[in-house]
Every structure is written in C-alpha cells, then in structure tokens.
C-alpha cells in the first residue's frame, strides 16, 4: 500500500509526540530535578549508606537471577522446540504466566508459600528466612524475569533447525559436544538479548519485591524500593530523583553493552561441526 507524503509526515509526527510524552519528557524532568542543585548534591545522595546498600543488593539479585534464568531458560526453550512430550503446550503457557499475572499477586503467592504460616514456613524454624529476606526477593525476581530468555532463544532454535545438530550426531559427537559447538554458538545472540532484558527487568522490578521485602534500609532495600521509600515515606524528593537517575544509568549501561556486543557480532557466522568420534579421543 502506497502512502502519501503528508500521511507519512503525520504518522511520524504522531509517533514522535507519543514517544516524547511517554519517554523523553519524564526522563528529562527527572534528570533536571536531579542535577538542579548541582552534581555534588547528586553524588552525596547516592553515596549514603542506604543508597550504597541498595545498589549492592540490586546487583546481587541480578547476579543470582541471571545465571539461574539462563540455565533454565535455555533448557526450557530446547524442551519446547526440540521435545515432543505430553503437556508441552501447558509448559509453554506457564512460561508466559509472569506476563499475565500482576507482580503484586506473585508477591502474595510467595508469602502464602514461604511465609511463617505458609506451606514451607517450617524453614524459618531451621533458621532459613525466605520472606522479608534475600531469598524471597531472589525468588520473586526469578519468577517475573522467567520468560525473557525462553522467548528470545525459542525463535532462534526454530530458525536454525536441526540439520547441523543431526550432522554432528552422525559424526559421533555427544549431546554435550553438539550443544557446546553447534547449538550454543547459534543461539548466543538471542541468548544475549534475553540476558539484557532479564537484567533490565530485574533491576527495575518493584511490585513483587516490595511484597516479600522488609524494606529496611541497608537490609533488604533495592534501588527501586529506595526510590519509593525516599519519595513516599521520607518526602526526600531530590533523593528519590537521584536514586531514579542511578537506575537509569544502570539501564543505559546495559543497553550500551548490548550495542557493543551486537557490533562485534560477525557478519557471517560459521560453526565447526566436531568430527572427533567418542571412540577416537586422543
């Protein structure tokens, strides 16, 4: 369908206005409010013990969440694409559950399961505190970030097919050799994008985490909870803007890393099929 020049210009204008209202204006406002008193005030605000602890806790949750979701995300994607088993469609629907369920509901569910009077509440008698501690925050973050790796790797697996994997198996490669030398190199860019989305969501998660966190500064307060606490509880508007700016900086670093990795991707990727059979190892 051919679109006239005035129509194209009108559509572009509407799109730019839409992005400006939703993204550009709020971001510029936060940055202006953050640095209006000067960079020194911003630096002092993010160097408080509570801010440093929140920053470290957010990175710790990301460091735990990402490897777990990468491992189980790749395994789940392989099962959905390569496997043929009863309940495959049900598993696919469960993967998308975090997209449909409110994070608040996730937090309440975790309290019912892991709280003092929940199904697994007996762990507290053993000295293992899940709810209102780091384990509960990690579980909540893992749940809400579960789909990203799966849904980014799954279409890549469909695209590459099984020809090279079958060729490797014919030449005597084990399943692990086939995965390490054929499958993983082929899916690594989809996996990378899934990791970026997981990191971004883990850093910005609020609804599920606030339900399973005590919110005490220096104990179980992430950057998102710090923004909420400063703005709502402490009425520290500038401190909230400063913490929000720090969050935006982390998101920007994540996106820049993704861009750098994408530029380093070779134009044509070739994967060597292992020719060494299991019985001819030297």
mmCIF file of C-alpha atoms in Angstrom:
data_model
loop_
_atom_site.group_PDB
_atom_site.id
_atom_site.type_symbol
_atom_site.label_atom_id
_atom_site.label_comp_id
_atom_site.label_asym_id
_atom_site.label_seq_id
_atom_site.Cartn_x
_atom_site.Cartn_y
_atom_site.Cartn_z
ATOM 1 C CA UNK A 1 0.000 0.000 0.000
ATOM 2 C CA UNK A 2 1.396 3.372 -1.058
ATOM 3 C CA UNK A 3 1.103 6.176 1.475
ATOM 4 C CA UNK A 4 1.213 9.812 0.501
ATOM 5 C CA UNK A 5 3.913 12.145 1.815
ATOM 6 C CA UNK A 6 1.565 14.185 4.060
ATOM 7 C CA UNK A 7 0.268 10.964 5.613
ATOM 8 C CA UNK A 8 3.798 9.709 6.314
ATOM 9 C CA UNK A 9 4.741 13.010 7.918
ATOM 10 C CA UNK A 10 1.588 12.973 10.029
ATOM 11 C CA UNK A 11 2.271 9.425 11.226
ATOM 12 C CA UNK A 12 5.877 10.260 12.109
ATOM 13 C CA UNK A 13 4.783 13.374 13.992
ATOM 14 C CA UNK A 14 2.218 11.437 15.990
ATOM 15 C CA UNK A 15 4.791 8.729 16.808
ATOM 16 C CA UNK A 16 7.389 11.297 17.900
ATOM 17 C CA UNK A 17 4.872 13.163 20.058
ATOM 18 C CA UNK A 18 3.784 9.886 21.622
ATOM 19 C CA UNK A 19 7.387 8.947 22.477
ATOM 20 C CA UNK A 20 8.120 12.455 23.736
ATOM 21 C CA UNK A 21 5.166 12.464 26.123
ATOM 22 C CA UNK A 22 5.779 8.944 27.438
ATOM 23 C CA UNK A 23 9.581 8.821 27.482
ATOM 24 C CA UNK A 24 11.519 11.971 26.680
ATOM 25 C CA UNK A 25 9.683 14.495 28.863
ATOM 26 C CA UNK A 26 9.627 12.317 32.035
ATOM 27 C CA UNK A 27 13.308 11.391 31.648
ATOM 28 C CA UNK A 28 14.384 14.985 31.037
ATOM 29 C CA UNK A 29 12.312 16.111 34.026
ATOM 30 C CA UNK A 30 13.939 13.567 36.335
ATOM 31 C CA UNK A 31 17.420 14.499 35.132
ATOM 32 C CA UNK A 32 16.700 18.221 35.542
ATOM 33 C CA UNK A 33 15.339 17.748 39.068
ATOM 34 C CA UNK A 34 18.306 15.534 39.930
ATOM 35 C CA UNK A 35 21.075 17.879 38.822
ATOM 36 C CA UNK A 36 19.318 21.185 39.536
ATOM 37 C CA UNK A 37 21.067 21.534 42.944
ATOM 38 C CA UNK A 38 24.378 20.540 41.337
ATOM 39 C CA UNK A 39 26.334 17.357 40.783
ATOM 40 C CA UNK A 40 27.682 17.462 44.330
ATOM 41 C CA UNK A 41 24.202 17.070 45.786
ATOM 42 C CA UNK A 42 23.517 14.147 43.477
ATOM 43 C CA UNK A 43 26.794 12.468 44.407
ATOM 44 C CA UNK A 44 26.145 12.937 48.106
ATOM 45 C CA UNK A 45 22.653 11.467 47.736
ATOM 46 C CA UNK A 46 23.820 8.253 46.075
ATOM 47 C CA UNK A 47 26.790 7.877 48.453
ATOM 48 C CA UNK A 48 24.695 7.468 51.588
ATOM 49 C CA UNK A 49 24.940 4.067 53.342
ATOM 50 C CA UNK A 50 21.328 3.279 52.399
ATOM 51 C CA UNK A 51 21.940 4.069 48.716
ATOM 52 C CA UNK A 52 25.170 2.049 48.579
ATOM 53 C CA UNK A 53 23.484 -0.905 50.262
ATOM 54 C CA UNK A 54 20.512 -0.695 47.872
ATOM 55 C CA UNK A 55 22.869 -0.532 44.892
ATOM 56 C CA UNK A 56 24.846 -3.571 46.069
ATOM 57 C CA UNK A 57 21.686 -5.548 46.840
ATOM 58 C CA UNK A 58 20.220 -4.816 43.402
ATOM 59 C CA UNK A 59 23.402 -6.026 41.701
ATOM 60 C CA UNK A 60 23.498 -9.111 43.938
ATOM 61 C CA UNK A 61 19.945 -10.051 42.978
ATOM 62 C CA UNK A 62 20.820 -9.587 39.298
ATOM 63 C CA UNK A 63 23.970 -11.707 39.724
ATOM 64 C CA UNK A 64 21.905 -14.562 41.191
ATOM 65 C CA UNK A 65 18.863 -14.245 38.961
ATOM 66 C CA UNK A 66 20.537 -14.055 35.551
ATOM 67 C CA UNK A 67 22.579 -17.309 35.674
ATOM 68 C CA UNK A 68 19.595 -19.265 37.022
ATOM 69 C CA UNK A 69 17.281 -17.931 34.321
ATOM 70 C CA UNK A 70 19.892 -18.513 31.629
ATOM 71 C CA UNK A 71 20.314 -22.179 32.554
ATOM 72 C CA UNK A 72 16.647 -22.988 32.994
ATOM 73 C CA UNK A 73 15.630 -20.675 30.141
ATOM 74 C CA UNK A 74 17.834 -22.449 27.609
ATOM 75 C CA UNK A 75 16.774 -25.887 28.871
ATOM 76 C CA UNK A 76 13.102 -24.892 28.675
ATOM 77 C CA UNK A 77 13.483 -23.438 25.182
ATOM 78 C CA UNK A 78 15.196 -26.621 23.994
ATOM 79 C CA UNK A 79 12.423 -28.711 25.525
ATOM 80 C CA UNK A 80 9.696 -26.639 23.860
ATOM 81 C CA UNK A 81 11.342 -26.616 20.407
ATOM 82 C CA UNK A 82 13.111 -29.964 20.210
ATOM 83 C CA UNK A 83 10.937 -32.021 22.549
ATOM 84 C CA UNK A 84 7.697 -33.843 21.856
ATOM 85 C CA UNK A 85 6.028 -34.743 25.142
ATOM 86 C CA UNK A 86 2.593 -34.518 26.769
ATOM 87 C CA UNK A 87 1.980 -31.152 28.408
ATOM 88 C CA UNK A 88 4.291 -29.173 26.110
ATOM 89 C CA UNK A 89 1.607 -26.581 25.401
ATOM 90 C CA UNK A 90 0.865 -26.317 29.109
ATOM 91 C CA UNK A 91 4.554 -25.688 29.791
ATOM 92 C CA UNK A 92 4.595 -23.003 27.101
ATOM 93 C CA UNK A 93 1.618 -21.317 28.749
ATOM 94 C CA UNK A 94 3.264 -21.460 32.171
ATOM 95 C CA UNK A 95 6.339 -19.704 30.757
ATOM 96 C CA UNK A 96 4.143 -16.745 29.766
ATOM 97 C CA UNK A 97 2.409 -16.647 33.144
ATOM 98 C CA UNK A 98 4.575 -13.803 34.518
ATOM 99 C CA UNK A 99 3.369 -11.616 31.628
ATOM 100 C CA UNK A 100 -0.253 -12.117 32.664
ATOM 101 C CA UNK A 101 -0.050 -12.195 36.464
ATOM 102 C CA UNK A 102 0.411 -8.966 38.394
ATOM 103 C CA UNK A 103 3.694 -8.810 40.336
ATOM 104 C CA UNK A 104 1.671 -7.979 43.457
ATOM 105 C CA UNK A 105 -0.148 -11.300 43.075
ATOM 106 C CA UNK A 106 3.222 -13.010 42.730
ATOM 107 C CA UNK A 107 4.374 -11.456 45.991
ATOM 108 C CA UNK A 108 1.217 -12.526 47.833
ATOM 109 C CA UNK A 109 1.579 -16.054 46.477
ATOM 110 C CA UNK A 110 5.157 -16.263 47.686
ATOM 111 C CA UNK A 111 4.092 -15.131 51.150
ATOM 112 C CA UNK A 112 1.429 -17.864 51.202
ATOM 113 C CA UNK A 113 4.043 -20.444 50.208
ATOM 114 C CA UNK A 114 7.147 -19.332 52.094
ATOM 115 C CA UNK A 115 5.734 -17.189 54.907
ATOM 116 C CA UNK A 116 5.677 -18.174 58.564
ATOM 117 C CA UNK A 117 2.266 -19.829 58.171
ATOM 118 C CA UNK A 118 2.764 -20.989 54.573
ATOM 119 C CA UNK A 119 3.320 -24.425 53.128
ATOM 120 C CA UNK A 120 7.094 -24.146 53.536
ATOM 121 C CA UNK A 121 7.017 -21.903 56.592
ATOM 122 C CA UNK A 122 8.817 -24.555 58.624
ATOM 123 C CA UNK A 123 12.085 -23.395 57.077
ATOM 124 C CA UNK A 124 12.073 -20.437 59.446
ATOM 125 C CA UNK A 125 12.305 -22.878 62.354
ATOM 126 C CA UNK A 126 15.546 -24.075 60.781
ATOM 127 C CA UNK A 127 16.884 -20.539 60.631
ATOM 128 C CA UNK A 128 16.196 -20.060 56.914
ATOM 129 C CA UNK A 129 14.204 -16.866 56.353
ATOM 130 C CA UNK A 130 12.806 -16.641 52.847
ATOM 131 C CA UNK A 131 10.135 -13.954 53.088
ATOM 132 C CA UNK A 132 11.388 -10.495 54.100
ATOM 133 C CA UNK A 133 14.900 -11.574 53.214
ATOM 134 C CA UNK A 134 17.192 -12.012 50.224
ATOM 135 C CA UNK A 135 15.899 -15.494 49.214
ATOM 136 C CA UNK A 136 12.329 -14.234 48.819
ATOM 137 C CA UNK A 137 13.460 -11.240 46.775
ATOM 138 C CA UNK A 138 15.507 -13.506 44.506
ATOM 139 C CA UNK A 139 12.622 -15.952 44.008
ATOM 140 C CA UNK A 140 10.246 -13.095 43.170
ATOM 141 C CA UNK A 141 12.721 -11.646 40.659
ATOM 142 C CA UNK A 142 13.358 -15.033 39.057
ATOM 143 C CA UNK A 143 9.627 -15.516 38.561
ATOM 144 C CA UNK A 144 8.958 -12.157 36.898
ATOM 145 C CA UNK A 145 12.023 -12.479 34.613
ATOM 146 C CA UNK A 146 11.460 -16.126 33.682
ATOM 147 C CA UNK A 147 10.039 -15.667 30.139
ATOM 148 C CA UNK A 148 12.707 -13.410 28.623
ATOM 149 C CA UNK A 149 15.482 -15.918 27.908
ATOM 150 C CA UNK A 150 12.990 -18.590 26.831
ATOM 151 C CA UNK A 151 11.123 -16.352 24.404
ATOM 152 C CA UNK A 152 14.303 -14.917 22.870
ATOM 153 C CA UNK A 153 16.037 -18.274 22.391
ATOM 154 C CA UNK A 154 12.967 -20.209 21.209
ATOM 155 C CA UNK A 155 12.529 -18.500 17.786
ATOM 156 C CA UNK A 156 16.263 -18.787 17.105
ATOM 157 C CA UNK A 157 16.085 -22.536 17.696
ATOM 158 C CA UNK A 158 13.169 -22.737 15.267
ATOM 159 C CA UNK A 159 15.167 -20.768 12.695
ATOM 160 C CA UNK A 160 18.392 -22.790 12.823
ATOM 161 C CA UNK A 161 16.586 -26.103 12.620
ATOM 162 C CA UNK A 162 18.253 -29.414 13.445
ATOM 163 C CA UNK A 163 20.343 -30.133 10.331
ATOM 164 C CA UNK A 164 23.709 -29.223 11.842
ATOM 165 C CA UNK A 165 22.880 -30.946 15.119
ATOM 166 C CA UNK A 166 21.935 -34.142 13.282
ATOM 167 C CA UNK A 167 25.130 -33.926 11.216
ATOM 168 C CA UNK A 168 27.190 -33.610 14.387
ATOM 169 C CA UNK A 169 25.429 -36.607 15.925
ATOM 170 C CA UNK A 170 26.067 -38.613 12.746
ATOM 171 C CA UNK A 171 29.784 -37.828 13.018
ATOM 172 C CA UNK A 172 29.842 -39.178 16.559
ATOM 173 C CA UNK A 173 29.536 -36.021 18.648
ATOM 174 C CA UNK A 174 27.963 -36.393 22.064
ATOM 175 C CA UNK A 175 24.945 -34.331 23.062
ATOM 176 C CA UNK A 176 27.115 -32.018 25.126
ATOM 177 C CA UNK A 177 29.568 -31.532 22.249
ATOM 178 C CA UNK A 178 26.679 -30.800 19.902
ATOM 179 C CA UNK A 179 25.221 -28.250 22.275
ATOM 180 C CA UNK A 180 28.554 -26.568 23.044
ATOM 181 C CA UNK A 181 29.816 -26.387 19.440
ATOM 182 C CA UNK A 182 26.620 -26.157 17.390
ATOM 183 C CA UNK A 183 23.588 -25.023 19.347
ATOM 184 C CA UNK A 184 25.118 -22.529 21.773
ATOM 185 C CA UNK A 185 27.055 -20.525 19.153
ATOM 186 C CA UNK A 186 23.927 -20.385 17.008
ATOM 187 C CA UNK A 187 21.685 -19.058 19.792
ATOM 188 C CA UNK A 188 24.185 -16.834 21.576
ATOM 189 C CA UNK A 189 22.842 -13.544 20.214
ATOM 190 C CA UNK A 190 19.255 -14.396 21.073
ATOM 191 C CA UNK A 191 20.522 -15.511 24.465
ATOM 192 C CA UNK A 192 22.415 -12.247 24.871
ATOM 193 C CA UNK A 193 19.317 -10.195 24.168
ATOM 194 C CA UNK A 194 17.357 -12.313 26.628
ATOM 195 C CA UNK A 195 20.010 -11.656 29.256
ATOM 196 C CA UNK A 196 19.817 -7.905 28.636
ATOM 197 C CA UNK A 197 16.040 -7.953 29.071
ATOM 198 C CA UNK A 198 16.401 -10.056 32.223
ATOM 199 C CA UNK A 199 18.918 -7.648 33.729
ATOM 200 C CA UNK A 200 16.771 -4.624 32.906
ATOM 201 C CA UNK A 201 13.631 -6.183 34.406
ATOM 202 C CA UNK A 202 15.489 -7.459 37.481
ATOM 203 C CA UNK A 203 16.911 -4.004 38.183
ATOM 204 C CA UNK A 204 13.543 -2.298 37.797
ATOM 205 C CA UNK A 205 11.267 -4.831 39.494
ATOM 206 C CA UNK A 206 9.143 -3.290 42.226
ATOM 207 C CA UNK A 207 5.728 -4.900 42.720
ATOM 208 C CA UNK A 208 6.778 -8.450 43.588
ATOM 209 C CA UNK A 209 9.885 -7.407 45.506
ATOM 210 C CA UNK A 210 8.134 -4.927 47.782
ATOM 211 C CA UNK A 211 5.723 -7.648 48.913
ATOM 212 C CA UNK A 212 8.484 -10.021 50.071
ATOM 213 C CA UNK A 213 10.931 -7.431 51.393
ATOM 214 C CA UNK A 214 11.046 -5.832 54.804
ATOM 215 C CA UNK A 215 12.124 -2.604 53.118
ATOM 216 C CA UNK A 216 14.582 -1.773 55.885
ATOM 217 C CA UNK A 217 17.438 0.428 54.594
ATOM 218 C CA UNK A 218 20.688 -1.474 54.480
ATOM 219 C CA UNK A 219 18.937 -4.826 54.957
ATOM 220 C CA UNK A 220 16.502 -5.653 52.144
ATOM 221 C CA UNK A 221 16.014 -2.456 50.200
ATOM 222 C CA UNK A 222 16.792 -2.424 46.483
ATOM 223 C CA UNK A 223 17.172 0.715 44.381
ATOM 224 C CA UNK A 224 13.527 0.645 43.341
ATOM 225 C CA UNK A 225 12.449 0.331 46.970
ATOM 226 C CA UNK A 226 14.852 3.139 47.870
ATOM 227 C CA UNK A 227 13.167 5.438 45.341
ATOM 228 C CA UNK A 228 9.765 4.581 46.803
ATOM 229 C CA UNK A 229 10.923 5.000 50.388
ATOM 230 C CA UNK A 230 12.569 8.356 49.793
ATOM 231 C CA UNK A 231 9.671 9.776 47.806
ATOM 232 C CA UNK A 232 6.718 8.418 49.829
ATOM 233 C CA UNK A 233 7.995 7.806 53.347
ATOM 234 C CA UNK A 234 10.829 10.307 53.795
ATOM 235 C CA UNK A 235 9.484 13.014 51.442
ATOM 236 C CA UNK A 236 13.048 13.309 50.162
ATOM 237 C CA UNK A 237 12.191 14.297 46.614
ATOM 238 C CA UNK A 238 15.727 15.001 45.452
ATOM 239 C CA UNK A 239 16.992 11.765 46.975
ATOM 240 C CA UNK A 240 14.304 9.852 45.094
ATOM 241 C CA UNK A 241 15.228 11.571 41.821
ATOM 242 C CA UNK A 242 18.901 10.812 42.422
ATOM 243 C CA UNK A 243 18.207 7.110 43.025
ATOM 244 C CA UNK A 244 15.992 7.021 39.934
ATOM 245 C CA UNK A 245 18.793 8.586 37.886
ATOM 246 C CA UNK A 246 21.184 5.917 39.142
ATOM 247 C CA UNK A 247 18.712 3.274 37.995
ATOM 248 C CA UNK A 248 18.507 4.922 34.566
ATOM 249 C CA UNK A 249 22.297 4.958 34.383
ATOM 250 C CA UNK A 250 22.420 1.208 35.033
ATOM 251 C CA UNK A 251 19.801 0.648 32.335
ATOM 252 C CA UNK A 252 21.813 2.783 29.914
ATOM 253 C CA UNK A 253 24.982 0.807 30.644
ATOM 254 C CA UNK A 254 23.072 -2.397 29.940
ATOM 255 C CA UNK A 255 21.821 -1.096 26.591
ATOM 256 C CA UNK A 256 25.276 0.183 25.623
ATOM 257 C CA UNK A 257 26.765 -3.212 26.433
ATOM 258 C CA UNK A 258 24.173 -4.811 24.203
ATOM 259 C CA UNK A 259 25.072 -2.406 21.392
ATOM 260 C CA UNK A 260 28.798 -3.145 21.734
ATOM 261 C CA UNK A 261 28.187 -6.887 21.663
ATOM 262 C CA UNK A 262 25.946 -6.550 18.627
ATOM 263 C CA UNK A 263 28.599 -4.584 16.730
ATOM 264 C CA UNK A 264 31.187 -7.262 17.473
ATOM 265 C CA UNK A 265 28.948 -9.927 16.006
ATOM 266 C CA UNK A 266 30.499 -11.212 12.760
ATOM 267 C CA UNK A 267 28.503 -10.706 9.596
ATOM 268 C CA UNK A 268 28.620 -14.378 8.728
ATOM 269 C CA UNK A 269 28.929 -16.932 11.497
ATOM 270 C CA UNK A 270 30.204 -20.386 10.713
ATOM 271 C CA UNK A 271 30.078 -23.198 13.200
ATOM 272 C CA UNK A 272 32.527 -26.037 13.005
ATOM 273 C CA UNK A 273 30.964 -29.485 13.245
ATOM 274 C CA UNK A 274 33.009 -31.716 15.567
ATOM 275 C CA UNK A 275 34.457 -34.620 13.621
ATOM 276 C CA UNK A 276 36.052 -36.486 16.512
ATOM 277 C CA UNK A 277 34.061 -39.571 17.444
ATOM 278 C CA UNK A 278 33.629 -40.695 21.017
ATOM 279 C CA UNK A 279 35.874 -43.682 20.380
ATOM 280 C CA UNK A 280 38.775 -41.793 18.768
ATOM 281 C CA UNK A 281 39.761 -39.429 21.536
ATOM 282 C CA UNK A 282 43.480 -38.819 21.803
#
